[in-house]
Short mmCIF file of C-alpha atoms (C1' of nucleotides) in Angstrom, two decimals:
data_model
loop_
_atom_site.label_atom_id
_atom_site.label_comp_id
_atom_site.label_asym_id
_atom_site.label_seq_id
_atom_site.Cartn_x
_atom_site.Cartn_y
_atom_site.Cartn_z
CA MET L 1 -11.94 66.96 -62.54
CA ILE L 2 -12.81 65.85 -59.04
CA SER L 3 -16.59 65.69 -59.36
CA ARG L 4 -17.77 62.21 -58.53
CA PRO L 5 -20.15 61.85 -55.46
CA PRO L 6 -18.26 61.62 -52.02
CA ARG L 7 -18.22 58.01 -51.01
CA PRO L 8 -19.38 56.74 -47.55
CA ARG L 9 -15.93 55.40 -46.66
CA GLU L 10 -15.44 52.87 -43.78
CA ARG L 11 -13.83 53.52 -40.53
CA GLY L 12 -10.56 52.02 -39.37
CA ILE L 13 -7.75 52.01 -42.08
CA PRO L 14 -5.09 49.56 -41.16
CA GLU L 15 -1.92 51.09 -39.97
CA ALA L 16 0.12 49.36 -42.62
CA THR L 17 -2.09 50.79 -45.22
CA VAL L 18 -1.80 54.39 -43.84
CA ALA L 19 2.06 54.08 -43.86
CA ARG L 20 1.91 53.40 -47.63
CA LEU L 21 -0.73 55.95 -48.69
CA PRO L 22 1.90 58.74 -48.86
CA VAL L 23 4.00 56.62 -51.19
CA TYR L 24 1.09 56.14 -53.51
CA LEU L 25 0.42 59.61 -53.24
CA ARG L 26 3.97 60.69 -54.38
CA ALA L 27 3.83 58.36 -57.20
CA LEU L 28 0.35 59.54 -58.29
CA GLN L 29 1.59 63.17 -58.22
CA ALA L 30 4.32 62.25 -60.34
CA LEU L 31 2.11 60.73 -62.79
CA GLN L 32 -0.20 63.69 -62.74
CA ASP L 33 2.72 65.94 -63.38
CA ARG L 34 3.48 63.88 -66.48
CA GLY L 35 0.05 64.31 -67.64
CA THR L 36 -1.17 60.63 -67.09
CA ALA L 37 -4.93 60.59 -66.53
CA THR L 38 -5.66 56.90 -65.70
CA ILE L 39 -3.47 53.93 -64.24
CA SER L 40 -3.85 50.47 -63.49
CA SER L 41 -3.19 48.84 -60.06
CA GLU L 42 -0.27 46.98 -61.71
CA ASP L 43 1.50 50.12 -63.06
CA LEU L 44 0.89 52.13 -59.87
CA ALA L 45 2.20 49.30 -57.80
CA GLY L 46 5.24 49.17 -59.92
CA ALA L 47 5.85 52.79 -59.31
CA ALA L 48 5.37 52.53 -55.60
CA GLY L 49 7.48 49.44 -55.22
CA VAL L 50 4.67 47.13 -53.75
CA ASN L 51 2.72 44.28 -55.59
CA SER L 52 -0.61 45.00 -57.20
CA ALA L 53 -2.73 42.93 -54.86
CA LYS L 54 -1.55 44.95 -51.93
CA LEU L 55 -2.15 48.08 -53.64
CA ARG L 56 -5.73 47.19 -54.46
CA LYS L 57 -6.43 46.03 -51.00
CA ASP L 58 -4.99 49.28 -49.52
CA LEU L 59 -7.19 51.50 -51.90
CA SER L 60 -10.10 49.44 -51.31
CA HIS L 61 -10.04 50.57 -47.66
CA LEU L 62 -10.57 54.16 -48.78
CA GLY L 63 -13.57 53.22 -50.90
CA SER L 64 -14.28 51.90 -54.38
CA TYR L 65 -12.36 54.47 -56.48
CA GLY L 66 -11.37 52.42 -59.41
CA THR L 67 -13.20 51.28 -62.58
CA ARG L 68 -13.11 47.70 -63.40
CA GLY L 69 -11.64 46.97 -66.73
CA VAL L 70 -9.90 50.51 -66.71
CA GLY L 71 -8.04 51.44 -63.69
CA TYR L 72 -7.77 54.46 -61.43
CA GLU L 73 -8.30 58.13 -62.38
CA VAL L 74 -5.09 59.71 -61.23
CA GLU L 75 -6.45 63.17 -60.36
CA TYR L 76 -9.34 61.70 -58.31
CA LEU L 77 -7.12 59.26 -56.39
CA VAL L 78 -4.71 62.05 -55.52
CA TYR L 79 -7.68 63.95 -54.08
CA GLN L 80 -9.04 61.02 -52.17
CA ILE L 81 -5.84 60.14 -50.66
CA SER L 82 -4.84 63.58 -49.78
CA ARG L 83 -8.04 64.00 -48.04
CA GLU L 84 -7.77 60.69 -46.21
CA LEU L 85 -4.35 61.80 -44.98
CA GLY L 86 -5.56 65.17 -43.85
CA LEU L 87 -3.58 67.16 -46.39
CA THR L 88 -6.42 69.24 -47.58
CA GLN L 89 -5.89 71.19 -44.44
CA ASP L 90 -2.64 72.80 -43.42
CA TRP L 91 -0.69 71.61 -40.45
CA SER L 92 1.45 73.94 -38.46
CA VAL L 93 4.77 72.59 -37.54
CA ALA L 94 7.35 73.69 -34.92
CA ILE L 95 10.90 72.44 -34.92
CA VAL L 96 12.99 72.39 -31.79
CA GLY L 97 16.79 72.07 -31.88
CA ILE L 98 18.35 74.03 -34.83
CA GLY L 99 21.62 72.21 -35.21
CA ASN L 100 22.75 70.51 -38.41
CA LEU L 101 19.60 68.37 -38.61
CA GLY L 102 17.14 70.95 -37.42
CA ARG L 103 18.59 73.30 -40.33
CA ALA L 104 18.25 70.43 -42.82
CA LEU L 105 14.63 69.91 -41.84
CA ALA L 106 13.84 73.59 -41.85
CA ASN L 107 15.30 73.89 -45.33
CA TYR L 108 13.69 70.84 -46.61
CA GLY L 109 11.36 72.49 -49.07
CA GLY L 110 9.17 69.79 -50.35
CA PHE L 111 7.17 69.06 -47.27
CA GLY L 112 5.14 66.45 -48.98
CA THR L 113 4.06 69.02 -51.53
CA ARG L 114 2.05 71.18 -49.22
CA GLY L 115 -0.05 70.17 -46.30
CA PHE L 116 2.64 71.48 -43.83
CA ARG L 117 3.81 74.71 -42.77
CA ILE L 118 6.80 75.51 -40.62
CA ALA L 119 5.46 77.88 -38.01
CA ALA L 120 8.55 78.38 -35.82
CA LEU L 121 12.08 77.28 -35.14
CA LEU L 122 13.20 77.04 -31.51
CA ASP L 123 16.49 76.32 -29.84
CA ALA L 124 17.97 76.68 -26.40
CA ASP L 125 21.44 77.98 -27.51
CA PRO L 126 21.77 81.81 -27.32
CA GLU L 127 24.39 81.42 -30.02
CA VAL L 128 21.74 80.19 -32.49
CA VAL L 129 18.69 82.11 -31.16
CA GLY L 130 18.01 85.24 -33.32
CA ARG L 131 19.61 83.77 -36.34
CA SER L 132 17.60 83.48 -39.49
CA VAL L 133 17.12 79.89 -40.80
CA ALA L 134 15.06 79.26 -43.98
CA SER L 135 13.62 82.86 -43.72
CA LEU L 136 12.53 82.20 -40.08
CA ASP L 137 14.00 83.80 -36.97
CA VAL L 138 15.19 81.15 -34.64
CA ARG L 139 13.34 81.84 -31.18
CA HIS L 140 14.38 80.87 -27.69
CA ILE L 141 12.78 77.55 -26.41
CA ASP L 142 11.22 79.55 -23.59
CA ASN L 143 8.70 80.75 -26.10
CA LEU L 144 7.48 77.33 -26.91
CA GLU L 145 4.28 77.51 -25.08
CA GLU L 146 3.46 80.96 -26.57
CA VAL L 147 4.34 79.77 -30.17
CA VAL L 148 2.32 76.79 -29.95
CA ARG L 149 -0.78 78.95 -28.84
CA ASP L 150 -0.25 81.73 -31.30
CA LYS L 151 0.68 79.90 -34.32
CA GLY L 152 -1.69 76.88 -33.77
CA VAL L 153 1.12 74.35 -33.81
CA SER L 154 -0.22 70.78 -34.06
CA ILE L 155 2.97 68.83 -34.89
CA GLY L 156 6.16 69.20 -32.95
CA VAL L 157 9.48 68.08 -34.32
CA ILE L 158 12.17 67.34 -31.98
CA ALA L 159 15.73 67.59 -33.38
CA THR L 160 17.62 68.11 -30.08
CA PRO L 161 20.33 66.11 -28.57
CA ALA L 162 19.15 62.92 -26.80
CA GLY L 163 19.31 64.56 -23.35
CA SER L 164 16.91 67.40 -24.00
CA ALA L 165 14.36 65.56 -25.91
CA GLN L 166 12.15 64.23 -23.02
CA GLY L 167 11.97 67.78 -21.62
CA VAL L 168 10.78 69.18 -24.94
CA ALA L 169 8.38 66.43 -25.51
CA ASP L 170 6.94 67.25 -21.99
CA ARG L 171 6.61 70.94 -22.78
CA PHE L 172 4.94 70.20 -26.28
CA VAL L 173 2.53 67.84 -24.56
CA GLU L 174 1.80 70.32 -21.74
CA ALA L 175 1.09 72.95 -24.44
CA GLY L 176 -1.36 70.67 -26.23
CA VAL L 177 0.57 69.28 -29.01
CA THR L 178 -0.59 65.69 -29.62
CA SER L 179 1.62 64.66 -32.69
CA ILE L 180 5.44 64.50 -32.29
CA LEU L 181 8.05 63.51 -34.68
CA ASN L 182 11.20 62.60 -32.67
CA PHE L 183 14.67 62.45 -34.26
CA ALA L 184 16.53 62.22 -30.96
CA PRO L 185 17.79 58.63 -30.10
CA VAL L 186 15.72 58.19 -27.04
CA VAL L 187 12.36 56.47 -26.17
CA LEU L 188 9.97 59.24 -25.38
CA ASN L 189 7.38 58.98 -22.52
CA VAL L 190 4.17 60.51 -23.44
CA PRO L 191 0.62 60.18 -21.95
CA ASP L 192 -2.24 58.37 -23.83
CA GLY L 193 -3.56 60.38 -26.75
CA VAL L 194 -0.29 61.66 -27.87
CA ASP L 195 1.19 60.12 -31.09
CA VAL L 196 4.97 59.83 -31.31
CA ARG L 197 6.90 58.57 -34.30
CA LYS L 198 10.59 58.34 -34.26
CA VAL L 199 13.19 58.44 -36.97
CA ASP L 200 16.52 57.11 -35.92
CA LEU L 201 19.52 56.94 -37.99
CA SER L 202 21.66 54.51 -36.00
CA ILE L 203 18.69 51.97 -35.67
CA GLU L 204 18.48 51.93 -39.47
CA LEU L 205 22.09 51.45 -39.94
CA GLN L 206 22.07 48.62 -37.21
CA ILE L 207 19.21 46.89 -39.12
CA LEU L 208 21.19 47.19 -42.33
CA ALA L 209 24.30 45.73 -40.63
CA PHE L 210 22.27 42.67 -39.27
CA HIS L 211 21.12 41.93 -42.78
CA ALA L 212 24.66 42.36 -44.42
CA GLN L 213 26.17 40.19 -41.72
CA ARG L 214 23.46 37.60 -42.54
CA ARG L 215 24.41 37.78 -46.20
CA ALA L 216 28.13 37.23 -45.32
CA ASP L 217 27.59 34.60 -42.81
CA GLY L 218 25.16 32.19 -44.23
CA ASP L 219 25.60 33.35 -47.75
CA GLY L 220 24.44 30.11 -49.24
CA PRO L 221 21.00 29.03 -47.97
CA GLY L 222 18.33 31.84 -48.37
CA ALA L 223 20.92 34.53 -48.39
CA ALA L 224 19.44 37.15 -50.67
CA GLU L 225 16.09 36.55 -49.20
CA ARG L 226 15.28 39.94 -47.92
CA ALA L 227 16.04 41.98 -51.14
CA GLY L 228 14.56 45.35 -51.76
CA LEU L 229 12.98 45.46 -48.43
CA GLU L 230 11.91 48.89 -47.04
CA VAL L 231 11.10 50.32 -43.84
CA THR L 232 7.66 49.54 -42.69
CA MET Y 1 32.48 39.90 -17.71
CA ILE Y 2 31.35 38.00 -21.02
CA SER Y 3 32.56 34.48 -20.21
CA ARG Y 4 29.63 32.07 -20.53
CA PRO Y 5 29.58 29.52 -23.10
CA PRO Y 6 28.49 30.65 -26.67
CA ARG Y 7 25.00 29.54 -27.39
CA PRO Y 8 23.84 27.60 -30.46
CA ARG Y 9 21.35 30.21 -31.48
CA GLU Y 10 18.63 29.62 -34.01
CA ARG Y 11 18.45 30.88 -37.56
CA GLY Y 12 15.90 33.24 -38.70
CA ILE Y 13 15.18 36.18 -36.26
CA PRO Y 14 11.73 37.76 -37.09
CA GLU Y 15 12.12 41.21 -38.75
CA ALA Y 16 10.07 42.84 -36.22
CA THR Y 17 12.46 41.66 -33.55
CA VAL Y 18 15.43 42.87 -35.44
CA ALA Y 19 14.00 46.24 -35.61
CA ARG Y 20 13.68 46.44 -31.74
CA LEU Y 21 17.10 45.05 -30.91
CA PRO Y 22 18.90 48.26 -31.46
CA VAL Y 23 16.34 49.89 -28.95
CA TYR Y 24 17.00 47.36 -26.29
CA LEU Y 25 20.76 47.69 -26.97
CA ARG Y 26 20.67 51.38 -26.44
CA ALA Y 27 18.57 50.94 -23.10
CA LEU Y 28 21.09 48.35 -21.84
CA GLN Y 29 24.06 50.57 -22.70
CA ALA Y 30 22.59 53.28 -20.70
CA LEU Y 31 22.07 50.87 -17.80
CA GLN Y 32 25.62 49.69 -18.23
CA ASP Y 33 26.84 53.19 -18.00
CA ARG Y 34 24.89 53.69 -14.68
CA GLY Y 35 26.47 50.58 -13.37
CA THR Y 36 23.44 48.32 -13.40
CA ALA Y 37 24.49 44.74 -13.53
CA THR Y 38 21.12 42.79 -13.76
CA ILE Y 39 17.66 43.70 -14.97
CA SER Y 40 14.30 42.12 -15.34
CA SER Y 41 12.37 41.89 -18.49
CA GLU Y 42 9.78 44.06 -16.81
CA ASP Y 43 12.34 46.84 -16.31
CA LEU Y 44 14.07 46.69 -19.48
CA ALA Y 45 10.79 46.58 -21.37
CA GLY Y 46 9.82 49.77 -19.56
CA ALA Y 47 13.09 51.52 -20.56
CA ALA Y 48 12.58 50.38 -24.30
CA GLY Y 49 8.82 51.35 -24.37
CA VAL Y 50 7.60 47.80 -25.01
CA ASN Y 51 5.59 45.42 -23.01
CA SER Y 52 7.60 42.68 -21.19
CA ALA Y 53 6.08 39.76 -22.95
CA LYS Y 54 7.25 41.01 -26.17
CA LEU Y 55 10.73 41.76 -24.89
CA ARG Y 56 10.99 38.16 -23.58
CA LYS Y 57 9.92 36.68 -26.80
CA ASP Y 58 12.35 38.97 -28.71
CA LEU Y 59 15.32 38.03 -26.60
CA SER Y 60 14.28 34.25 -26.68
CA HIS Y 61 15.04 34.25 -30.40
CA LEU Y 62 18.66 34.96 -29.72
CA GLY Y 63 19.08 32.22 -27.13
CA SER Y 64 18.42 31.62 -23.53
CA TYR Y 65 20.18 34.59 -21.94
CA GLY Y 66 18.32 35.31 -18.96
CA THR Y 67 18.09 33.58 -15.45
CA ARG Y 68 14.86 32.54 -14.22
CA GLY Y 69 13.88 34.14 -10.87
CA VAL Y 70 16.63 36.91 -11.47
CA GLY Y 71 16.57 38.54 -14.87
CA TYR Y 72 19.28 39.36 -17.54
CA GLU Y 73 22.95 40.19 -17.04
CA VAL Y 74 23.24 43.61 -18.60
CA GLU Y 75 26.86 43.26 -19.83
CA TYR Y 76 26.13 39.86 -21.36
CA LEU Y 77 23.07 40.84 -23.11
CA VAL Y 78 24.84 43.91 -24.54
CA TYR Y 79 27.50 41.60 -25.97
CA GLN Y 80 25.05 39.06 -27.30
CA ILE Y 81 22.80 41.77 -28.98
CA SER Y 82 25.84 43.56 -30.44
CA ARG Y 83 27.08 40.43 -31.99
CA GLU Y 84 23.69 39.38 -33.40
CA LEU Y 85 23.42 42.82 -35.01
CA GLY Y 86 26.94 42.65 -36.41
CA LEU Y 87 28.30 45.53 -34.41
CA THR Y 88 31.35 43.57 -33.13
CA GLN Y 89 32.85 44.30 -36.57
CA ASP Y 90 33.18 47.75 -38.13
CA TRP Y 91 31.04 48.79 -41.03
CA SER Y 92 32.36 51.34 -43.48
CA VAL Y 93 29.85 53.92 -44.67
CA ALA Y 94 29.90 56.38 -47.63
CA ILE Y 95 27.57 59.36 -47.68
CA VAL Y 96 26.54 60.85 -50.89
CA GLY Y 97 25.00 64.39 -50.94
CA ILE Y 98 26.72 66.72 -48.64
CA GLY Y 99 23.81 69.34 -48.42
CA ASN Y 100 22.25 70.11 -45.00
CA LEU Y 101 21.20 66.68 -44.31
CA GLY Y 102 24.39 65.06 -45.48
CA ARG Y 103 26.20 67.44 -43.15
CA ALA Y 104 23.96 66.60 -40.47
CA LEU Y 105 24.62 62.92 -40.86
CA ALA Y 106 28.35 63.36 -41.12
CA ASN Y 107 28.42 65.29 -37.87
CA TYR Y 108 26.07 62.79 -36.07
CA GLY Y 109 28.78 61.49 -33.86
CA GLY Y 110 27.17 58.65 -31.84
CA PHE Y 111 26.69 56.35 -34.72
CA GLY Y 112 25.08 53.82 -32.51
CA THR Y 113 28.10 53.99 -30.22
CA ARG Y 114 30.59 52.49 -32.61
CA GLY Y 115 30.11 49.85 -35.17
CA PHE Y 116 30.05 52.28 -38.03
CA ARG Y 117 32.87 54.53 -39.55
CA ILE Y 118 32.32 57.13 -42.04
CA ALA Y 119 34.72 56.34 -44.81
CA ALA Y 120 33.88 59.01 -47.39
CA LEU Y 121 31.69 62.01 -48.22
CA LEU Y 122 30.80 62.53 -51.90
CA ASP Y 123 28.91 65.22 -53.84
CA ALA Y 124 28.49 66.23 -57.39
CA ASP Y 125 28.59 70.05 -56.83
CA PRO Y 126 32.03 71.66 -57.47
CA GLU Y 127 31.19 74.17 -54.85
CA VAL Y 128 31.04 71.50 -52.15
CA VAL Y 129 33.75 69.12 -53.33
CA GLY Y 130 37.04 69.87 -51.50
CA ARG Y 131 35.49 71.32 -48.42
CA SER Y 132 36.20 69.76 -45.20
CA VAL Y 133 33.06 68.42 -43.20
CA ALA Y 134 33.38 66.45 -40.04
CA SER Y 135 37.13 66.37 -40.49
CA LEU Y 136 36.81 64.59 -44.00
CA ASP Y 137 37.27 66.06 -47.37
CA VAL Y 138 34.22 65.97 -49.58
CA ARG Y 139 35.23 64.12 -52.77
CA HIS Y 140 33.74 64.21 -56.19
CA ILE Y 141 31.03 61.62 -56.93
CA ASP Y 142 33.08 60.52 -59.90
CA ASN Y 143 35.36 58.70 -57.27
CA LEU Y 144 32.55 56.51 -55.85
CA GLU Y 145 33.73 53.38 -57.31
CA GLU Y 146 37.20 53.92 -56.26
CA VAL Y 147 36.36 54.90 -52.61
CA VAL Y 148 33.96 51.90 -52.32
CA ARG Y 149 36.76 49.54 -53.44
CA ASP Y 150 39.74 51.23 -51.52
CA LYS Y 151 37.73 51.92 -48.23
CA GLY Y 152 35.80 48.70 -48.27
CA VAL Y 153 32.50 50.60 -48.08
CA SER Y 154 29.57 48.19 -47.28
CA ILE Y 155 26.87 50.71 -46.61
CA GLY Y 156 25.89 53.58 -48.84
CA VAL Y 157 23.82 56.60 -47.47
CA ILE Y 158 22.02 58.55 -50.08
CA ALA Y 159 21.14 62.10 -49.14
CA THR Y 160 20.93 63.73 -52.39
CA PRO Y 161 17.86 65.37 -54.07
CA ALA Y 162 15.28 63.08 -55.34
CA GLY Y 163 16.37 63.20 -58.97
CA SER Y 164 19.83 61.92 -58.34
CA ALA Y 165 19.10 59.16 -55.87
CA GLN Y 166 18.46 56.34 -58.50
CA GLY Y 167 21.61 57.16 -60.21
CA VAL Y 168 23.72 57.03 -57.08
CA ALA Y 169 21.90 53.83 -56.03
CA ASP Y 170 22.76 52.35 -59.41
CA ARG Y 171 26.44 53.17 -58.97
CA PHE Y 172 26.45 51.85 -55.32
CA VAL Y 173 25.03 48.46 -56.53
CA GLU Y 174 27.39 48.33 -59.46
CA ALA Y 175 30.29 48.92 -57.14
CA GLY Y 176 29.14 46.06 -55.06
CA VAL Y 177 27.31 47.80 -52.16
CA THR Y 178 24.54 45.78 -50.90
CA SER Y 179 23.13 47.88 -48.09
CA ILE Y 180 21.71 51.25 -48.82
CA LEU Y 181 19.98 53.78 -46.51
CA ASN Y 182 17.87 56.25 -48.63
CA PHE Y 183 16.86 59.72 -47.31
CA ALA Y 184 15.68 60.81 -50.84
CA PRO Y 185 11.96 60.95 -51.32
CA VAL Y 186 11.79 58.36 -54.10
CA VAL Y 187 11.35 54.56 -54.43
CA LEU Y 188 14.64 53.10 -55.35
CA ASN Y 189 14.79 50.16 -57.83
CA VAL Y 190 17.57 47.80 -57.05
CA PRO Y 191 18.19 44.09 -57.93
CA ASP Y 192 17.56 41.22 -55.57
CA GLY Y 193 20.15 40.77 -52.83
CA VAL Y 194 20.46 44.53 -52.23
CA ASP Y 195 18.84 45.78 -49.05
CA VAL Y 196 17.35 49.25 -49.15
CA ARG Y 197 16.00 51.10 -46.19
CA LYS Y 198 14.37 54.40 -46.43
CA VAL Y 199 13.87 57.48 -44.11
CA ASP Y 200 11.30 59.85 -45.23
CA LEU Y 201 10.50 62.99 -43.39
CA SER Y 202 7.31 63.88 -45.40
CA ILE Y 203 5.80 60.27 -45.02
CA GLU Y 204 6.33 60.50 -41.29
CA LEU Y 205 4.57 63.88 -41.18
CA GLN Y 206 1.75 62.60 -43.31
CA ILE Y 207 1.12 59.63 -41.01
CA LEU Y 208 1.01 61.98 -38.08
CA ALA Y 209 -1.45 64.17 -39.87
CA PHE Y 210 -3.68 61.22 -40.61
CA HIS Y 211 -3.87 60.30 -36.89
CA ALA Y 212 -4.22 63.88 -35.92
CA GLN Y 213 -7.13 64.28 -38.29
CA ARG Y 214 -8.69 61.14 -36.78
CA ARG Y 215 -8.53 62.55 -33.34
CA ALA Y 216 -10.12 65.77 -34.48
CA ASP Y 217 -12.85 63.91 -36.63
CA GLY Y 218 -14.24 61.14 -34.62
CA ASP Y 219 -12.88 62.65 -31.36
CA GLY Y 220 -15.49 60.61 -29.30
CA PRO Y 221 -15.51 56.96 -29.98
CA GLY Y 222 -11.98 55.30 -29.76
CA ALA Y 223 -10.22 58.57 -30.21
CA ALA Y 224 -7.08 58.30 -28.31
CA GLU Y 225 -6.62 54.54 -29.31
CA ARG Y 226 -3.26 54.91 -31.12
CA ALA Y 227 -1.56 56.63 -28.22
CA GLY Y 228 2.31 56.39 -27.81
CA LEU Y 229 2.72 54.41 -31.06
CA GLU Y 230 6.13 54.38 -32.66
CA VAL Y 231 7.56 53.67 -35.96
CA THR Y 232 7.76 49.99 -36.56
"C1'" DA H 1 -11.70 41.11 -72.36
"C1'" DC H 2 -9.90 43.51 -68.84
"C1'" DG H 3 -8.62 45.03 -64.25
"C1'" DT H 4 -10.86 45.90 -59.84
"C1'" DG H 5 -12.61 44.56 -55.47
"C1'" DT H 6 -12.62 40.95 -52.06
"C1'" DG H 7 -13.47 36.47 -49.64
"C1'" DA H 8 -10.39 32.68 -48.14
"C1'" DA H 9 -5.75 30.88 -47.08
"C1'" DC H 10 -1.81 31.81 -45.45
"C1'" DA H 11 2.09 34.09 -42.93
"C1'" DC H 12 3.61 36.94 -39.46
"C1'" DA H 13 3.41 39.43 -35.00
"C1'" DT H 14 1.58 40.20 -30.35
"C1'" DT H 15 -0.28 39.06 -26.16
"C1'" DC H 16 -1.80 35.78 -22.68
"C1'" DA H 17 -1.04 32.72 -19.05
"C1'" DC H 18 1.47 29.45 -16.85
"C1'" DA H 19 5.03 25.55 -16.62
"C1'" DG H 20 9.58 25.19 -15.29
"C1'" DC H 21 13.86 26.54 -13.52
"C1'" DT H 22 16.70 29.15 -10.08
"C1'" DA W 1 8.80 33.17 -4.45
"C1'" DG W 2 10.01 35.21 -8.68
"C1'" DC W 3 11.04 35.64 -13.40
"C1'" DT W 4 12.11 33.61 -17.56
"C1'" DG W 5 10.81 31.11 -21.78
"C1'" DT W 6 7.14 29.55 -24.48
"C1'" DG W 7 2.97 27.00 -26.27
"C1'" DA W 8 -1.54 28.41 -27.30
"C1'" DA W 9 -4.83 32.10 -28.62
"C1'" DT W 10 -5.49 36.02 -30.80
"C1'" DG W 11 -4.74 39.96 -33.86
"C1'" DT W 12 -2.76 42.06 -38.11
"C1'" DG W 13 -0.99 42.11 -42.57
"C1'" DT W 14 -0.10 39.80 -47.21
"C1'" DT W 15 -1.10 37.07 -50.97
"C1'" DC W 16 -3.92 34.19 -53.95
"C1'" DA W 17 -7.29 33.64 -57.24
"C1'" DC W 18 -11.44 34.71 -59.08
"C1'" DA W 19 -16.31 36.60 -59.25
"C1'" DC W 20 -18.04 40.79 -60.84
"C1'" DG W 21 -18.81 45.05 -63.12
"C1'" DT W 22 -17.56 47.98 -67.10
#
DNA sequence: ACGTGTGAACACATTCACAGCT
DNA sequence: AGCTGTGAATGTGTTCACACGT
């Protein structure tokens, strides 16, 4: 029903909390779809794979949105978290590098259940430019600045080979894009004020290998200690 | 030249350090390719996008592999980090879900410059089963247990739709796989002793949106505070 | 009676700054 | 003289346990 008075809300939500809010949001949306109206921190924590104290502390950073003795109203929490994450507005995304990965990203429909809109697909390869992917024409990378301006792109996704990534990042930054999601296996250099996040398959595999080796090595003392751990 | 005496090496490398070792390794391999023999913490830190104190503390957890007044021998460090991460042995990987993303993963050649071998591709869709992707035949998911056993799979990659992910995870676990990399947007439930890492596009976008909104909102005070931040 | 919200204790991670080795 | 390795200081994140409101 989303009708309670808007809360004052403190500044400065911890980074670790921000990283978990999308997980809570997804769990809440699933509950909403199932028609659940209210949920306790214990149950929501279970669905999100964290412990309940952490969940309560996280939510407390957004304001006092629960009811003691009862729990949280699902619909209201969905709204509050969405608003906090900036999902009540639409973000325009451009993807550069329409190889296998770029295509996978372009076709990935459920972009967090709304909040994001793919505005353009760009590539340098004349073989790829002009093709239609996910009902969008792939345009040449030379149009990057124009596309960013005309479509109001605020998030740039880099899915190019490693060698091209820094150049694309530079052009994004130059064009005024201050949020970049990088899938290329390189460390990007960007000026202050630009926010880069990276997703790196081989790093994740290497971390898994490290723990797997630990389990095989030591086996005995404190072997299964890191069970169920997730990316943080 | 890899010839110095093997160091004792302490137990228990901090998780945050483990997550950065692959980044250092990649930077070092690039240096090695360029023929650099020796590097200071300052320079390596620059290449890896961290500060030098952090880099030195990280490396100190592996042992005393530097030379005061000089720096680190590139080749030796590459070897030590590789060994620590378990990359001196080969890990057999099975990918389940050969959609756009699964194909992208299968074709992603540089699997951290060796250490990982794709042993099998599996899918439930009869339309996809039997096709050849990245020079491997896609096999039906029903063969999961057999493939895990026969190919010695130790890392399972889940690239299925959200609805199928938990079922696949259960089968991996049942078959004895204790390392899982999950690309499906769900929280996986696994028993203790199983290590799950997740990669989630929409979570990354939502975190970017949060910071972008902050920059737009507050703008003035402490606006560009989170510049250049990366996934940790 | 129940479950949230939160101070206090603890654990982990980063940064500083310099002693100690080459 | 220069750069590593590391204690000490600081900052961040997690968990505990219970007071408080409903």
